[in-house]
Amino acid sequence: MSARPVVLDESIAFVTNGRLSSEQTHALDWLRQTCTATSIRLSSLAEANLSEYSALWWHADTLLDGAPQFESEAVRSALVSFLDNGGGLLLSLGAVEAVSWLGIEPTKPDVLASTSPDSDGYLRSAVFTDHPLFDGFDESLRVSVNSTPASASVRYDRWTPQHADVLAARFDPDTDTDHPDQKTIFEWTRSDDSGSVIGIGQSFSFSTGDDVTTRLAENALRYVTEVDPHSAVGRPKGRTEFTAMRSAVPDERHRPAYHFTPPANWLNDPNGLVYWEGRYHLFYQYNPAGPYHGTIHWGHAVSDDLLYWEDYPVALTPQPGQSDEDGCWSGCFVDDGGVPRVLYTGGSGQDQLPCLATSEDDDLRRWEPDPKNPVITGVPAEADVLSTVDWNAEFRDHCVWREDGSWLQLIGSGIAGIGGAALLFRSDSLREWEYVGPLDIGDWRVTGPVWECPEFVPLGDDYLLHVSDYSTVVYFVGTYDDQQFDSHTHGVLDNGNFYAPQSFTDDDGRRVMFGWLPEDRNRGAQWDAGWSGAMSLPRRIKPGPTAHPIIEPASEVTLLRGRHDGYADIRVTPDGSDYIETSGDTLELQVTIDPCDSHEFGLILRQSPDGSEATQIQYDRLHRTLTVDRSTASLDTRANDSPQSMPVDLTEQGMVELQVFLDRSVIEIFANGTQCLTSRVYPTRDDSVGVDLFADDGHVRASLEIWEMASVWEPNKRTERP
Ligand code: FRU
């Protein structure tokens, strides 16, 4: 950080509780060197002429708890009208707690400590790297702060504020550890005309004269006295804000161009999928506080064609004191005779229980949690549901359907000592449920101790049950009669980075599925990228000639095709390379390979000219296996380089037929209409865009069709859609 003269052409009031502590004296000394500073007692704020000041700074190195002034309504309303009139507010350390008292924030900070950690620093959010609060900081997202003496810490760990952007969490420089869930720096953006509020809850001490602290203080005070707030916001409501947020974390090398990703921060399971009033709705597990799993909300996006998505405001937010206070976990849409509802899992402490919410608008923008939540208050005693260190009972995720005038519901669970289970419930009202029994139970040695996200849907004359068993999405096909399911066939929906899928039917009766494509690079790399998680392409699931479902990309995906190159009947041998001139990182490829006398052969993607990076999709004819070899996919050691495989038989004509969608870090492979494997790769080089064919022995004959695929996110694309 470069030194620069600190001058703020502002008049700022330093709020005190009375006698100044030594820390406050240091802070006030610094402020006096920086601007015109006045010290003012909190208790006399109501009588003071606050319009003389452009900002107030309340720096409390002890917790506010119990301070009498804290209760005074006159003081509170003086502060609120100061903000309403455009004044800015910096709250630091213990004073951050005041946000709820001031009515700025309904969710209270949940960590109030009278000490601060010995080794401390900030983990800055990639979404806000250009936030004026960090002017003069270098690009690193991890900032060490010189050791701070013991003083108050106020953070949001368990919860996240509802009206703030999280600008930074905690970083521990001694152990080089990120603590993304320990949120410490916030901005509360209020209505257009009112002033901004910055909260810095930890590692902000003037006694040590640390230059990170003084730089932050100067930036914060300058910022809260400015008229224009920062453009990117963590809780977007409209299109301009969403665009700003998406462009704040471009990650152009890895962020998919035609798969859905969150505007920024974290995404996992698809939820509440529905075709409603002529539009597709995709809700998804979303953490607005950063690209990590925590404080889960429901994000929302809407589309006319399953390809181009419009971001909608967050649909479900955890409510402190309610049964979903720790997270609004996965769930499904319910069409209750024309009333749109969702059933989801509310997390609270060690409980996971079903909650209902209802929307009153056709757009499905606003959702009201049901006053009767949770709609099931405990697990059925007779089921012997597994409990773990985290949960009183593993009991979550919902699939609801109507049958013979009743509602039926499946909940994902596990039976102690036996295995993952899909538990069946029945209801007349959606608000009171009786336990019917397990629809299916697995063997924990084969399909794990817990089944997440069960879904049960018709498949021709049969039924398909799929469950996510922590690693794989397993399916069972069988007959269903009188609430009994007998499976005769099983398989895996996707053999790679694909989890917790959900499906819905549209007006044409098509069943369309989305699955979560988790990242396969470490948490630090995800934090640095500022976003995590993508949705699969929409996949159509339908009955086929065998008992296994056919899985294929929805036909709409062809609308993204642009420039086309075709390569017919190429002879590929171990001596050759550079068969294919087309290159790119957003492509659809259809390849048909006649193995001839070769045993190992395939396709290469994301290859650099010097071969230092390349991902091989290799078919092993002897073992009838397709493998994505990621050993050289990336020079970045933070990316997983382990291989991913699936069994694939040759077609009746003895061919290998692959449809492959490459979208930067996503590779979605559809083989012979029934087998899928999705992989994630993170090449580091701009020139890792080569495409090629290879044969390790003998020779093969191959034909390849390649299309460049359009981006669905570039500005203006939405209006130019095909
Ligand atoms: C699956 C899952 C669900 C849960 C949700 C929480 O990925 O663990 O079981 O409801 O994610 O985000």
PDB file of N, CA and C and ligand atoms in Angstrom, residues 268-269 285 293 296 329-330 345 396-397 452-453 499-500 516, ligand 1:
ATOM      1  N   ASN A 268     -26.028 -24.091  -5.339  1.00  0.00           N
ATOM      2  CA  ASN A 268     -26.073 -25.559  -5.444  1.00  0.00           C
ATOM      3  C   ASN A 268     -27.425 -25.978  -6.003  1.00  0.00           C
ATOM      4  N   ASP A 269     -28.119 -26.888  -5.427  1.00  0.00           N
ATOM      5  CA  ASP A 269     -29.234 -27.584  -6.101  1.00  0.00           C
ATOM      6  C   ASP A 269     -30.243 -26.692  -6.830  1.00  0.00           C
ATOM      7  N   GLN A 285     -30.424 -23.134  -4.741  1.00  0.00           N
ATOM      8  CA  GLN A 285     -29.784 -22.907  -3.452  1.00  0.00           C
ATOM      9  C   GLN A 285     -28.704 -21.851  -3.641  1.00  0.00           C
ATOM     10  N   HIS A 293     -20.729 -22.784   0.676  1.00  0.00           N
ATOM     11  CA  HIS A 293     -22.037 -23.249   1.139  1.00  0.00           C
ATOM     12  C   HIS A 293     -22.304 -22.725   2.542  1.00  0.00           C
ATOM     13  N   ILE A 296     -28.051 -20.442   3.398  1.00  0.00           N
ATOM     14  CA  ILE A 296     -28.666 -20.736   2.096  1.00  0.00           C
ATOM     15  C   ILE A 296     -30.035 -20.074   1.937  1.00  0.00           C
ATOM     16  N   TRP A 329     -33.446 -24.718   2.681  1.00  0.00           N
ATOM     17  CA  TRP A 329     -32.801 -25.777   1.903  1.00  0.00           C
ATOM     18  C   TRP A 329     -33.753 -26.297   0.825  1.00  0.00           C
ATOM     19  N   SER A 330     -33.303 -27.362   0.153  1.00  0.00           N
ATOM     20  CA  SER A 330     -33.942 -27.736  -1.114  1.00  0.00           C
ATOM     21  C   SER A 330     -35.411 -28.104  -0.975  1.00  0.00           C
ATOM     22  N   THR A 345     -36.959 -27.321   2.888  1.00  0.00           N
ATOM     23  CA  THR A 345     -36.474 -27.722   4.200  1.00  0.00           C
ATOM     24  C   THR A 345     -35.972 -26.502   4.941  1.00  0.00           C
ATOM     25  N   ARG A 396     -34.578 -34.316   4.903  1.00  0.00           N
ATOM     26  CA  ARG A 396     -34.682 -33.083   4.105  1.00  0.00           C
ATOM     27  C   ARG A 396     -34.987 -33.376   2.640  1.00  0.00           C
ATOM     28  N   ASP A 397     -35.433 -32.340   1.956  1.00  0.00           N
ATOM     29  CA  ASP A 397     -35.648 -32.296   0.501  1.00  0.00           C
ATOM     30  C   ASP A 397     -36.969 -32.997   0.141  1.00  0.00           C
ATOM     31  N   GLU A 452     -30.372 -37.787  -0.378  1.00  0.00           N
ATOM     32  CA  GLU A 452     -30.800 -36.399  -0.491  1.00  0.00           C
ATOM     33  C   GLU A 452     -31.621 -36.255  -1.769  1.00  0.00           C
ATOM     34  N   CYS A 453     -32.444 -35.243  -1.789  1.00  0.00           N
ATOM     35  CA  CYS A 453     -33.173 -34.817  -2.986  1.00  0.00           C
ATOM     36  C   CYS A 453     -33.840 -35.962  -3.747  1.00  0.00           C
ATOM     37  N   TYR A 499     -25.140 -33.273  -9.496  1.00  0.00           N
ATOM     38  CA  TYR A 499     -25.708 -33.665  -8.204  1.00  0.00           C
ATOM     39  C   TYR A 499     -27.076 -33.026  -8.009  1.00  0.00           C
ATOM     40  N   ALA A 500     -27.885 -33.672  -7.151  1.00  0.00           N
ATOM     41  CA  ALA A 500     -29.164 -33.127  -6.671  1.00  0.00           C
ATOM     42  C   ALA A 500     -30.067 -32.602  -7.792  1.00  0.00           C
ATOM     43  N   TRP A 516     -27.174 -29.794 -10.523  1.00  0.00           N
ATOM     44  CA  TRP A 516     -26.103 -28.894 -10.066  1.00  0.00           C
ATOM     45  C   TRP A 516     -24.757 -29.456 -10.514  1.00  0.00           C
TER      46      TRP A 516
HETATM   47  C1  FRU B   1     -27.916 -31.437  -1.682  1.00  0.00           C
HETATM   48  C2  FRU B   1     -28.238 -30.726  -0.381  1.00  0.00           C
HETATM   49  C3  FRU B   1     -29.655 -30.991   0.082  1.00  0.00           C
HETATM   50  C4  FRU B   1     -29.948 -29.804   0.946  1.00  0.00           C
HETATM   51  C5  FRU B   1     -29.221 -28.714   0.227  1.00  0.00           C
HETATM   52  C6  FRU B   1     -28.605 -27.690   1.123  1.00  0.00           C
HETATM   53  O1  FRU B   1     -26.851 -30.853  -2.348  1.00  0.00           O
HETATM   54  O2  FRU B   1     -27.316 -31.097   0.620  1.00  0.00           O
HETATM   55  O3  FRU B   1     -29.812 -32.215   0.753  1.00  0.00           O
HETATM   56  O4  FRU B   1     -31.306 -29.528   1.048  1.00  0.00           O
HETATM   57  O5  FRU B   1     -28.198 -29.324  -0.531  1.00  0.00           O
HETATM   58  O6  FRU B   1     -28.056 -26.648   0.394  1.00  0.00           O
END
